Amino acid sequence: MLALKQLHDQESKNDKKRRLHSSCAGHFIKSHNSNLEQLKTIGRELAMGSQGGFGQSKEFLDLVKSIGEARSKSEEDRIVLREIETLKRRINEPDIPKRKMKEYIIRLVYIEMLGHDASFGYIHAVKMTHDDSVLLKRTGYLAVTLFLNEDHDLIILIVNTIQKDLRSDNYLVVCAALNACCKLINEETIPAVLQQVVELLGHQKEAVRKKAVMALHSFHHKSPSSVNHLISNFRKKLADNDPGVMGATLFPLYDLITIDVNPHKDLVASFVNILKQVAERRLPKTYDYHQTPAPFIQIKLLKILALLGSGDKKSSEQMYTVIGDIMRKSDTASNIGNAILYECICCISSIQPSPKLLETAADAIANFLKSDSHNLKYMGIDALGRLIRISPDIAEQHQLAVIDCLEDPDDTLKRKTFELLYKMTKSSNVEVIVDRMIDYMISINDNHYKTETASRCVELAEQFAPSNHWFIQTMNKVFQHAGDLVNPKVAHNLMRLIAEGFGEDDDTADSQLRLSAVESYLKIVDEPKLPSAFLQVICWVLGEYGTADGKYSASYISGKLCDVAEAHSTDDIVKGYAVTALMKVYCFERAAGRKTSLLPECQSLLEELSASHSSDLQQRAYEFRAILDLDTNAIENIMPLDASCEDIEIDKNLSFLDDYVQKSIEQGAEPYIPESERSGTLNISKIRNHNSYEHSTHSLRFEAYEVPKPVVPTNIPTTVTYPTDLVPVTVSEPSYQPSVQPTWPLVPVSDAGSGSVSGSSELKLRLDGVQKKWGKPTYSSGASSSASNFESNRTMVNGAPQPDTVISKPHAPRQSHVEVSEEKQKLAASLFGGTTSRSERKQSGGATGHSKVSRITNPGEDKVRPATVTAVVQPPPPDLLDLGEPVADTSGYSSTVDPFKQLEGLLDLSQDVNAASASASAAATTGATASNDPDLLSLYSGIDTVGNQNLTSMNGSVNPTKRTTSLTKGPNLKDALDKDALVRQMGVNPTSQNPNLFSDLLG
Amino acid sequence: MIHFILLISRQGKVRLTKWYSPYSQKERSKVIRELSGMILTRGPKLCNFVEWRGLKVVYKRYASLYFCMCINQEDNELEVLEIIHHFVEILDRYFGSVCELDLIFKFQKAYYMLDEILIAGELQESSKKTVARLVSAQDSLVDAAKEEANSLSNIIAQATK
């Protein structure tokens, strides 16, 4: 039958497949010669069934085609909606043949892929996973992994099937189930399959072992505690015969090492050894990628080494040689070679620094930055940012490259460069960098990145600000443009700074600072669309200091504040701030003995707020009104001038209630017994519960309800029985720890009330918890030049005159080359603090770089190094690699040649022949060069050689060279024609919309 | 870790999506809209990376098809670029000079292949040969199953005649 299908099959487009099918066919015909007639009819049916050769019904192909030809999104949507209607109707019909159902499921996948909801059919996909036929099961699994997230309700219906399939004899079924495990099993269902997955680590098929390892890796992501006890299993798998399994094992090991490095330090030697062997091409040729030996494994190993060597001199020293070797060997012309180089740089910057490696890394970065490729520049900037933490001077030699990147039209590159600048900010260049960042922040729309930039600006300004004045100006800009995006804490910090000033006894400077803040805010306040957080700051500062200097009259400030409240009538918080500020202004005036009356708009605002829906606003309004009736003395006590920084003493003993308590006791009330005493005298847990229950029956309960505990998966302790022989010494049982929740979240009401009267401790202004970041030592250097002459301070960076134009017009169009480089040079000077002249920099860039790199390391280490290097070269062969199955096992493996491998050999002859010859030669060389190193990895190549020799001997008649030429990649004319003919047959018109539909993706 | 993979044509049509991190259907559509807007408009000489919502998207264009993978901030972009290429090479090997049309009509095959290359958002197999072997093993299984089913039904049909 298959033979006849082949006759009608238009699908086979290339020689490879045709060979496979015809060989099978020959076999088939021999055994079923008698039924030839019968076969013919079936063949015809089959050919009709699989229209177009894509194995799907005409209907589905038409759907795909019509969507392909849809001219707009809305047309596409219409088509899909119609399809959904059809499927909804059809899929619920009784007795649908399974093959038909399979196609419906694929159609659902297609609909879902196009972004429409196919949830009506999920249950059918789930049902399909239960099917006995592997084919349908596989489709079912594919669909559910695409449809469902791990928290979907239907998952519970699949877990059972997965459990069953993990036990299947057919390794393909097991693979499908493991694939599903990775996507569908969630924290709660891990225990249901964990045991089985762990057992599969010992499966005879390497594909299963590999997927089992990856499934455990995904379990770790969902619940780290679930696989912690499996560390010994992973260690064993590291020595697996199959390099694929070994490579996969690196993922869970990486996870575990990320959590805690220390228990894994002994693996350093093994990892180094594996990395060395990989770099020496001891893995099978098939793991080569564009002539680079197993680059993906190398990269993962380097990532692991970076973790292990971080802050650990002894471990790091073991790695130096191998990292140096890899960097020397890596091919800088290919992308993958650069990927490895980049990973090496990351590793070098993470481990204990080695001067020699740092030098190599700096050279590699220089090459990246010099490259024309934007990708490499990007990586170079990123790598520079990593290395700069260790050797801050390295950026200097690349300053022009960095500035080029900063002005590049490519947004990605620009952002990366800002990240670098952020990392290299010092007190000397903070002004230029922050100004640039703010300019950039204003120019972008992406909220996520805007927030990030804003918080970075704030952080830098807080850390490195040369003057308070500059800080306030910068904050104003940040708030104005991204106020709603920054952390509210920042607003409080700003208010705190203005209130506290320098923290010294320099009153004039303080008042100047406040005055300048007030002035700047009065200028800004009328602008529309100010963010709420910024308005709060403005209102608070105006209320507190608006009239302090006497420059502005109370009515002027009050008028402004009323305007704010009016203009932002929907923002209750801002209104609250405004009213309190008005109150303060009024009080200060009264306290100063001036006659004041409320402005009419202020009166009406009070009227309005007294009837406000917000109880907070009402409270404030009534408090204000109460104050209006008080005499000057009382007002002075309630609202002392400039007292926001004074601590309010809180009487925690509530001593002012003593009288009241005394009176109550005299009247027969029970005295209060502290909770600690109560629990000390009685076995209370029961009694107290009982009591509270009693109480609740006839009086109100005042305590908060208990926080509902999350449902504990009860099956964890019962169903899981970890294999004890595999468990390492420390088993961390996943146990539920109830989080400590305060059951008394209420704050004593009386306290809050008394606090709100004295405006300085408003609910939103509690500064006591705010960390004091301000006032770093960097400031003191700038203090000499006093904040008062701010402008001059700004233009004089590092004592070098720096024109303002650089800052204000960063994106000035380039006019002539000379001019640009001049400007750039200035920018460079301000960024990097370099005093070197341009010519000097250009000529001696590399040389000075080298000397700098070596200079930063301490001289003592230089002397130590040569000795340690020689010691490291020959580490004792790690016993870990010997843990695997005995070598003898592999002979059994090679004798039972995988039948699929044979099939594949037919398909893929050229590759195998190449691989066989190559790996044979590789085996020969490894045999020759292998000395006292554990030679386990060379086993891989051994296996391969045997397998491939088998294959080549089977197909001895075929001329390998001829085949190679016919199968080489590239625009194959015959293929293209075949495909074109096929598609025309199906009625897809290639020229309609997208002529590229047929172009070879790799061509 | 790879959070998701998108294959988008130059016209913004979705050819393949695979989500390794949980995204609701609504979020998925939003992500696709956002990213296709960002990526399809990028110039040819710019770098193949886009920073997006605190993550990074690495993309590469093959003929008229964009392969996009979304990764974590600390991942190696160049490596991911090569993972994309690895995937394309495997597709190419399987389909024989793969073109967009192959992926349009046989997307489920591409999914099966992807499941052999990536799992749980990580590269599980870097040997093209091993992937090819597993995929062809599955294919031959499919053929065998078809054959069996057909011969069975046929025998039944014959018997009932």
Short mmCIF file of N, CA and C in Angstrom, two decimals, chain A residues 1 11 13 16 28 38 42 54 56 61 64 67-68 70 110 112-113 115 134-135 138-139 142 146 149 179 183 206 210-211 214 217 251 286-287 289-290 296 299 335-336 339 342-343 374-375 378-379 410 412 448 900-901 904 908 911-912 969 975 979 983 994 996-1002, chain B residues 11 13-15 19 22-23 25 28 42 45-49 51 53-54 56 62-64 76-79 81-83 85-86 89 92-94 96-102 104-108 111-112 115-116 119 122-127 129 133-134 137-138 140-142 147 151 154:
data_model
loop_
_atom_site.label_atom_id
_atom_site.label_comp_id
_atom_site.label_asym_id
_atom_site.label_seq_id
_atom_site.Cartn_x
_atom_site.Cartn_y
_atom_site.Cartn_z
N MET A 1 0.82 -1.20 0.00
CA MET A 1 0.00 0.00 0.00
C MET A 1 0.85 1.25 0.00
N GLU A 11 4.47 14.50 -2.83
CA GLU A 11 5.18 15.23 -1.78
C GLU A 11 6.67 15.06 -1.85
N LYS A 13 9.97 15.43 -2.50
CA LYS A 13 10.57 16.45 -3.34
C LYS A 13 12.05 16.21 -3.55
N LYS A 16 16.51 12.20 -1.18
CA LYS A 16 16.67 11.48 0.08
C LYS A 16 15.43 10.67 0.38
N PHE A 28 8.15 -4.26 0.76
CA PHE A 28 6.73 -4.45 0.99
C PHE A 28 6.10 -5.27 -0.13
N GLN A 38 -5.86 -5.40 -5.02
CA GLN A 38 -6.46 -4.74 -3.86
C GLN A 38 -5.69 -3.48 -3.48
N ILE A 42 -6.77 0.73 -3.04
CA ILE A 42 -6.53 1.51 -1.81
C ILE A 42 -5.62 2.68 -2.12
N PHE A 54 -0.03 17.13 1.21
CA PHE A 54 0.38 17.64 2.50
C PHE A 54 -0.27 16.86 3.64
N GLN A 56 -3.28 16.64 4.48
CA GLN A 56 -4.43 17.24 5.12
C GLN A 56 -5.56 17.36 4.12
N LEU A 61 -6.55 22.88 3.66
CA LEU A 61 -5.61 23.56 2.79
C LEU A 61 -6.21 24.83 2.22
N VAL A 64 -6.00 27.51 4.90
CA VAL A 64 -4.66 28.08 5.01
C VAL A 64 -4.39 29.01 3.84
N ILE A 67 -6.35 32.27 4.05
CA ILE A 67 -5.74 33.17 5.03
C ILE A 67 -4.45 33.76 4.48
N GLY A 68 -3.74 32.93 3.77
CA GLY A 68 -2.51 33.42 3.15
C GLY A 68 -2.80 34.55 2.16
N ALA A 70 -5.44 36.58 2.32
CA ALA A 70 -6.23 37.67 2.91
C ALA A 70 -5.45 38.97 2.81
N TYR A 110 -4.06 25.80 14.60
CA TYR A 110 -3.84 26.87 13.62
C TYR A 110 -4.60 28.13 14.02
N GLU A 112 -5.59 28.99 16.96
CA GLU A 112 -5.01 29.55 18.18
C GLU A 112 -3.72 30.30 17.84
N MET A 113 -2.98 29.74 16.89
CA MET A 113 -1.72 30.35 16.49
C MET A 113 -1.97 31.74 15.90
N GLY A 115 -4.06 33.72 16.89
CA GLY A 115 -4.46 34.65 17.94
C GLY A 115 -5.93 34.62 18.28
N VAL A 134 -0.24 5.93 18.93
CA VAL A 134 0.85 6.86 19.21
C VAL A 134 0.68 8.14 18.40
N LEU A 135 0.24 7.94 17.19
CA LEU A 135 0.11 9.06 16.27
C LEU A 135 -0.86 10.11 16.83
N ARG A 138 0.35 11.72 20.05
CA ARG A 138 1.36 12.74 19.82
C ARG A 138 0.70 14.06 19.41
N THR A 139 -0.28 13.95 18.54
CA THR A 139 -1.00 15.15 18.14
C THR A 139 -1.68 15.79 19.34
N LEU A 142 0.85 17.51 21.45
CA LEU A 142 1.30 18.76 20.81
C LEU A 142 0.28 19.86 21.05
N LEU A 146 0.48 23.34 23.39
CA LEU A 146 0.35 24.65 22.77
C LEU A 146 -0.82 25.43 23.36
N ASN A 149 -1.74 26.53 29.60
CA ASN A 149 -0.69 26.93 30.53
C ASN A 149 -0.78 26.02 31.74
N ASN A 179 7.85 15.78 27.08
CA ASN A 179 7.66 17.12 26.51
C ASN A 179 6.50 17.82 27.19
N LYS A 183 5.85 21.46 30.04
CA LYS A 183 4.95 22.60 29.88
C LYS A 183 3.81 22.57 30.88
N GLU A 206 18.92 7.52 24.90
CA GLU A 206 19.50 8.78 25.35
C GLU A 206 18.51 9.94 25.21
N LYS A 210 17.71 12.47 28.23
CA LYS A 210 17.90 13.91 28.04
C LYS A 210 16.64 14.68 28.39
N LYS A 211 15.52 14.18 27.91
CA LYS A 211 14.26 14.89 28.19
C LYS A 211 13.90 14.80 29.66
N MET A 214 15.79 17.46 31.35
CA MET A 214 15.22 18.77 31.07
C MET A 214 13.89 18.96 31.81
N HIS A 217 14.72 19.98 35.12
CA HIS A 217 15.11 21.40 35.07
C HIS A 217 13.88 22.30 35.11
N PHE A 251 21.99 22.18 32.61
CA PHE A 251 20.93 23.14 32.95
C PHE A 251 20.50 23.01 34.41
N THR A 286 29.30 15.38 15.19
CA THR A 286 27.94 15.89 14.97
C THR A 286 27.62 17.05 15.90
N TYR A 287 28.40 17.18 16.97
CA TYR A 287 28.14 18.29 17.88
C TYR A 287 28.84 19.57 17.44
N TYR A 289 29.40 22.82 15.41
CA TYR A 289 28.47 23.76 14.79
C TYR A 289 29.32 24.76 14.04
N HIS A 290 29.24 24.73 12.75
CA HIS A 290 30.06 25.60 11.90
C HIS A 290 31.54 25.54 12.31
N PHE A 296 27.46 25.32 22.11
CA PHE A 296 26.40 25.60 23.09
C PHE A 296 26.75 24.99 24.44
N ILE A 299 29.40 27.23 26.03
CA ILE A 299 28.85 28.45 26.62
C ILE A 299 28.21 28.17 27.96
N ASN A 335 30.00 34.05 13.93
CA ASN A 335 29.13 34.54 14.99
C ASN A 335 29.24 33.69 16.25
N ILE A 336 29.29 32.38 16.03
CA ILE A 336 29.30 31.49 17.19
C ILE A 336 30.63 31.62 17.94
N ALA A 339 30.24 34.49 20.07
CA ALA A 339 29.37 34.19 21.21
C ALA A 339 30.18 33.55 22.32
N TYR A 342 32.43 36.18 23.91
CA TYR A 342 31.67 37.04 24.82
C TYR A 342 31.43 36.33 26.15
N GLU A 343 31.09 35.06 26.07
CA GLU A 343 30.84 34.31 27.29
C GLU A 343 32.13 34.20 28.12
N HIS A 374 26.73 45.82 14.01
CA HIS A 374 26.07 46.39 15.17
C HIS A 374 25.94 45.39 16.29
N ASN A 375 25.73 44.15 15.90
CA ASN A 375 25.60 43.11 16.93
C ASN A 375 26.85 43.05 17.79
N TYR A 378 27.26 46.00 20.03
CA TYR A 378 26.36 45.85 21.17
C TYR A 378 26.98 44.93 22.22
N MET A 379 27.48 43.81 21.76
CA MET A 379 28.09 42.87 22.70
C MET A 379 29.33 43.50 23.34
N ASP A 410 20.63 53.45 15.99
CA ASP A 410 20.03 52.22 16.48
C ASP A 410 19.69 52.37 17.97
N THR A 412 18.52 50.26 20.15
CA THR A 412 18.99 49.19 21.04
C THR A 412 20.41 49.48 21.50
N HIS A 448 8.05 51.34 29.93
CA HIS A 448 8.90 50.46 30.72
C HIS A 448 10.31 51.02 30.80
N PHE A 900 16.52 2.93 13.44
CA PHE A 900 16.22 4.26 12.91
C PHE A 900 17.48 4.94 12.41
N LYS A 901 18.53 4.58 13.08
CA LYS A 901 19.81 5.15 12.66
C LYS A 901 20.13 4.66 11.25
N GLU A 904 18.13 6.48 8.85
CA GLU A 904 18.67 7.82 8.69
C GLU A 904 19.93 7.78 7.85
N ASP A 908 20.71 10.11 4.75
CA ASP A 908 21.68 11.17 5.00
C ASP A 908 23.09 10.69 4.83
N GLN A 911 26.37 12.94 4.94
CA GLN A 911 26.75 13.45 6.24
C GLN A 911 27.46 12.36 7.03
N ASP A 912 26.87 11.18 6.96
CA ASP A 912 27.44 10.10 7.75
C ASP A 912 28.82 9.72 7.26
N LYS A 969 23.89 21.78 -0.05
CA LYS A 969 22.90 22.84 0.10
C LYS A 969 23.05 23.91 -0.96
N ASP A 975 14.75 21.03 -6.81
CA ASP A 975 13.88 21.19 -5.65
C ASP A 975 12.89 22.31 -5.87
N LYS A 979 8.84 22.02 -6.07
CA LYS A 979 8.01 22.72 -5.10
C LYS A 979 7.01 23.63 -5.81
N VAL A 983 2.97 23.42 -5.68
CA VAL A 983 2.14 24.48 -5.14
C VAL A 983 1.14 24.96 -6.18
N ASN A 994 2.97 37.69 -1.88
CA ASN A 994 4.29 37.56 -1.30
C ASN A 994 5.14 36.65 -2.17
N ASN A 996 8.03 36.14 -2.05
CA ASN A 996 9.12 35.53 -1.30
C ASN A 996 8.73 34.22 -0.65
N LEU A 997 7.45 33.89 -0.75
CA LEU A 997 6.96 32.71 -0.08
C LEU A 997 7.76 31.48 -0.45
N PHE A 998 8.31 31.51 -1.65
CA PHE A 998 9.00 30.33 -2.14
C PHE A 998 10.50 30.42 -1.99
N SER A 999 10.96 31.57 -1.58
CA SER A 999 12.41 31.68 -1.58
C SER A 999 12.98 30.87 -0.44
N ASP A 1000 14.04 30.24 -0.75
CA ASP A 1000 14.75 29.38 0.18
C ASP A 1000 15.19 30.22 1.38
N LEU A 1001 14.80 29.77 2.57
CA LEU A 1001 15.13 30.58 3.75
C LEU A 1001 16.62 30.74 3.94
N LEU A 1002 17.35 29.72 3.59
CA LEU A 1002 18.80 29.81 3.80
C LEU A 1002 19.52 30.31 2.56
N GLN B 11 4.98 40.66 6.19
CA GLN B 11 3.69 41.38 6.19
C GLN B 11 3.05 41.37 7.57
N LYS B 13 2.31 38.61 9.24
CA LYS B 13 1.47 37.43 9.48
C LYS B 13 2.20 36.42 10.34
N VAL B 14 1.47 35.84 11.26
CA VAL B 14 2.09 34.89 12.17
C VAL B 14 2.21 33.54 11.49
N ARG B 15 3.40 32.97 11.54
CA ARG B 15 3.60 31.66 10.93
C ARG B 15 3.77 30.56 11.94
N TRP B 19 5.15 29.21 23.09
CA TRP B 19 5.27 29.98 24.33
C TRP B 19 5.79 29.07 25.42
N PRO B 22 4.22 31.21 30.68
CA PRO B 22 2.77 31.37 30.57
C PRO B 22 2.35 32.78 30.11
N TYR B 23 1.62 32.83 29.04
CA TYR B 23 1.01 34.08 28.57
C TYR B 23 -0.44 33.75 28.23
N GLN B 25 -4.06 34.25 26.27
CA GLN B 25 -4.32 34.49 24.85
C GLN B 25 -4.30 35.98 24.53
N ARG B 28 -0.79 37.23 24.52
CA ARG B 28 -0.10 36.74 23.33
C ARG B 28 -0.34 37.66 22.15
N ARG B 42 12.44 47.75 11.75
CA ARG B 42 13.86 48.03 11.97
C ARG B 42 14.66 47.94 10.68
N LYS B 45 20.60 47.26 8.77
CA LYS B 45 21.97 47.20 9.30
C LYS B 45 22.02 47.31 10.82
N LEU B 46 20.88 47.48 11.43
CA LEU B 46 20.86 47.61 12.89
C LEU B 46 21.09 46.25 13.54
N CYS B 47 21.30 46.29 14.86
CA CYS B 47 21.60 45.00 15.47
C CYS B 47 20.33 44.17 15.64
N ASN B 48 20.54 42.88 15.78
CA ASN B 48 19.42 41.95 15.76
C ASN B 48 18.75 41.78 17.12
N PHE B 49 18.95 42.75 18.00
CA PHE B 49 18.38 42.62 19.33
C PHE B 49 17.48 43.82 19.62
N GLU B 51 15.45 45.49 23.02
CA GLU B 51 15.09 45.37 24.44
C GLU B 51 13.61 45.67 24.57
N ARG B 53 10.33 45.33 27.45
CA ARG B 53 9.73 45.03 28.74
C ARG B 53 10.70 44.32 29.69
N GLY B 54 11.91 44.80 29.74
CA GLY B 54 12.88 44.18 30.65
C GLY B 54 13.45 42.88 30.14
N LYS B 56 14.80 40.67 26.39
CA LYS B 56 15.41 40.99 25.11
C LYS B 56 14.81 40.09 24.04
N TYR B 62 15.11 35.55 7.63
CA TYR B 62 15.47 34.60 6.58
C TYR B 62 14.48 34.79 5.45
N ALA B 63 14.97 35.18 4.29
CA ALA B 63 14.09 35.54 3.17
C ALA B 63 13.04 36.50 3.69
N SER B 64 11.76 36.10 3.65
CA SER B 64 10.75 37.06 4.08
C SER B 64 10.22 36.74 5.47
N ASN B 76 22.91 35.25 26.54
CA ASN B 76 23.89 35.60 25.51
C ASN B 76 23.19 35.73 24.15
N GLU B 77 23.10 36.96 23.66
CA GLU B 77 22.34 37.21 22.44
C GLU B 77 22.91 36.49 21.23
N LEU B 78 24.23 36.50 21.14
CA LEU B 78 24.84 35.87 19.96
C LEU B 78 24.54 34.38 19.94
N GLU B 79 24.52 33.80 21.13
CA GLU B 79 24.22 32.37 21.19
C GLU B 79 22.80 32.12 20.69
N LEU B 81 21.10 33.88 18.67
CA LEU B 81 21.09 34.07 17.22
C LEU B 81 21.48 32.76 16.52
N GLU B 82 22.43 32.08 17.12
CA GLU B 82 22.87 30.81 16.53
C GLU B 82 21.87 29.69 16.78
N ILE B 83 21.14 29.79 17.89
CA ILE B 83 20.09 28.79 18.11
C ILE B 83 19.03 28.92 17.02
N HIS B 85 19.56 30.00 14.06
CA HIS B 85 20.12 29.47 12.83
C HIS B 85 20.14 27.94 12.86
N HIS B 86 20.44 27.39 13.99
CA HIS B 86 20.42 25.95 14.19
C HIS B 86 19.04 25.39 13.83
N GLU B 89 18.51 25.58 10.10
CA GLU B 89 19.27 24.56 9.38
C GLU B 89 18.60 23.20 9.48
N ASP B 92 15.69 23.18 7.29
CA ASP B 92 16.16 23.10 5.91
C ASP B 92 16.52 21.67 5.53
N ARG B 93 17.14 21.00 6.46
CA ARG B 93 17.53 19.63 6.23
C ARG B 93 16.30 18.76 6.06
N TYR B 94 15.30 19.02 6.85
CA TYR B 94 14.12 18.16 6.83
C TYR B 94 13.29 18.42 5.59
N GLY B 96 14.21 20.15 2.95
CA GLY B 96 15.00 20.28 1.75
C GLY B 96 14.79 21.64 1.15
N SER B 97 15.73 22.52 1.31
CA SER B 97 15.56 23.92 0.89
C SER B 97 14.25 24.48 1.42
N VAL B 98 14.19 24.64 2.70
CA VAL B 98 12.94 25.07 3.33
C VAL B 98 12.57 26.47 2.86
N CYS B 99 11.27 26.67 2.63
CA CYS B 99 10.81 28.01 2.33
C CYS B 99 9.59 28.29 3.19
N GLU B 100 9.16 29.52 3.16
CA GLU B 100 8.07 29.91 4.05
C GLU B 100 6.84 29.03 3.86
N LEU B 101 6.64 28.64 2.61
CA LEU B 101 5.46 27.85 2.29
C LEU B 101 5.44 26.52 3.04
N ASP B 102 6.63 25.94 3.19
CA ASP B 102 6.71 24.68 3.94
C ASP B 102 6.16 24.87 5.34
N ILE B 104 4.13 27.19 6.33
CA ILE B 104 2.71 27.55 6.35
C ILE B 104 1.85 26.29 6.34
N PHE B 105 2.20 25.38 5.47
CA PHE B 105 1.33 24.23 5.30
C PHE B 105 1.68 23.08 6.24
N LYS B 106 2.87 23.07 6.75
CA LYS B 106 3.23 21.94 7.61
C LYS B 106 3.74 22.46 8.94
N PHE B 107 2.97 23.36 9.50
CA PHE B 107 3.44 23.95 10.75
C PHE B 107 3.56 22.93 11.86
N GLN B 108 2.69 21.88 11.81
CA GLN B 108 2.78 20.91 12.91
C GLN B 108 4.10 20.16 12.87
N TYR B 111 6.54 22.23 14.54
CA TYR B 111 6.38 22.15 15.99
C TYR B 111 7.07 20.91 16.54
N TYR B 112 6.87 19.78 15.84
CA TYR B 112 7.50 18.55 16.33
C TYR B 112 9.02 18.71 16.35
N ASP B 115 10.15 20.78 19.18
CA ASP B 115 10.12 20.06 20.45
C ASP B 115 11.36 19.20 20.66
N GLU B 116 12.02 18.86 19.56
CA GLU B 116 13.25 18.08 19.71
C GLU B 116 14.47 18.98 19.91
N ILE B 119 13.44 22.61 24.70
CA ILE B 119 12.48 22.08 25.66
C ILE B 119 12.55 22.98 26.88
N GLU B 122 14.87 25.91 26.75
CA GLU B 122 16.33 25.78 26.65
C GLU B 122 16.67 24.86 25.48
N LEU B 123 17.87 25.04 24.99
CA LEU B 123 18.34 24.18 23.91
C LEU B 123 18.62 22.81 24.48
N GLN B 124 17.90 21.81 24.03
CA GLN B 124 18.15 20.49 24.59
C GLN B 124 19.10 19.67 23.73
N GLU B 125 19.19 19.98 22.47
CA GLU B 125 20.03 19.13 21.63
C GLU B 125 20.74 20.00 20.60
N SER B 126 22.05 19.96 20.62
CA SER B 126 22.78 20.80 19.67
C SER B 126 23.34 19.99 18.52
N SER B 127 23.01 18.71 18.47
CA SER B 127 23.47 17.90 17.34
C SER B 127 22.34 17.78 16.33
N LYS B 129 22.23 15.96 13.83
CA LYS B 129 22.02 14.58 13.44
C LYS B 129 21.06 13.89 14.41
N ARG B 133 17.49 12.30 13.55
CA ARG B 133 17.20 10.89 13.80
C ARG B 133 15.88 10.76 14.55
N LEU B 134 15.69 11.59 15.54
CA LEU B 134 14.45 11.49 16.32
C LEU B 134 13.23 11.84 15.49
N ALA B 137 12.48 9.09 13.17
CA ALA B 137 11.91 7.97 13.91
C ALA B 137 10.42 8.17 14.10
N GLN B 138 10.06 9.41 14.43
CA GLN B 138 8.63 9.69 14.61
C GLN B 138 7.88 9.59 13.30
N SER B 140 8.60 7.74 10.71
CA SER B 140 8.42 6.37 10.26
C SER B 140 7.33 5.70 11.08
N LEU B 141 7.22 6.14 12.30
CA LEU B 141 6.15 5.65 13.16
C LEU B 141 4.80 6.03 12.58
N VAL B 142 4.74 7.27 12.13
CA VAL B 142 3.50 7.76 11.54
C VAL B 142 3.16 6.93 10.31
N GLU B 147 -0.14 2.83 7.71
CA GLU B 147 -0.15 1.59 6.96
C GLU B 147 -1.00 0.54 7.66
N SER B 151 -4.42 -1.12 6.36
CA SER B 151 -4.51 -2.53 6.02
C SER B 151 -5.59 -3.19 6.87
N ASN B 154 -8.94 -2.31 5.61
CA ASN B 154 -9.14 -2.95 4.32
C ASN B 154 -9.52 -4.41 4.50
#
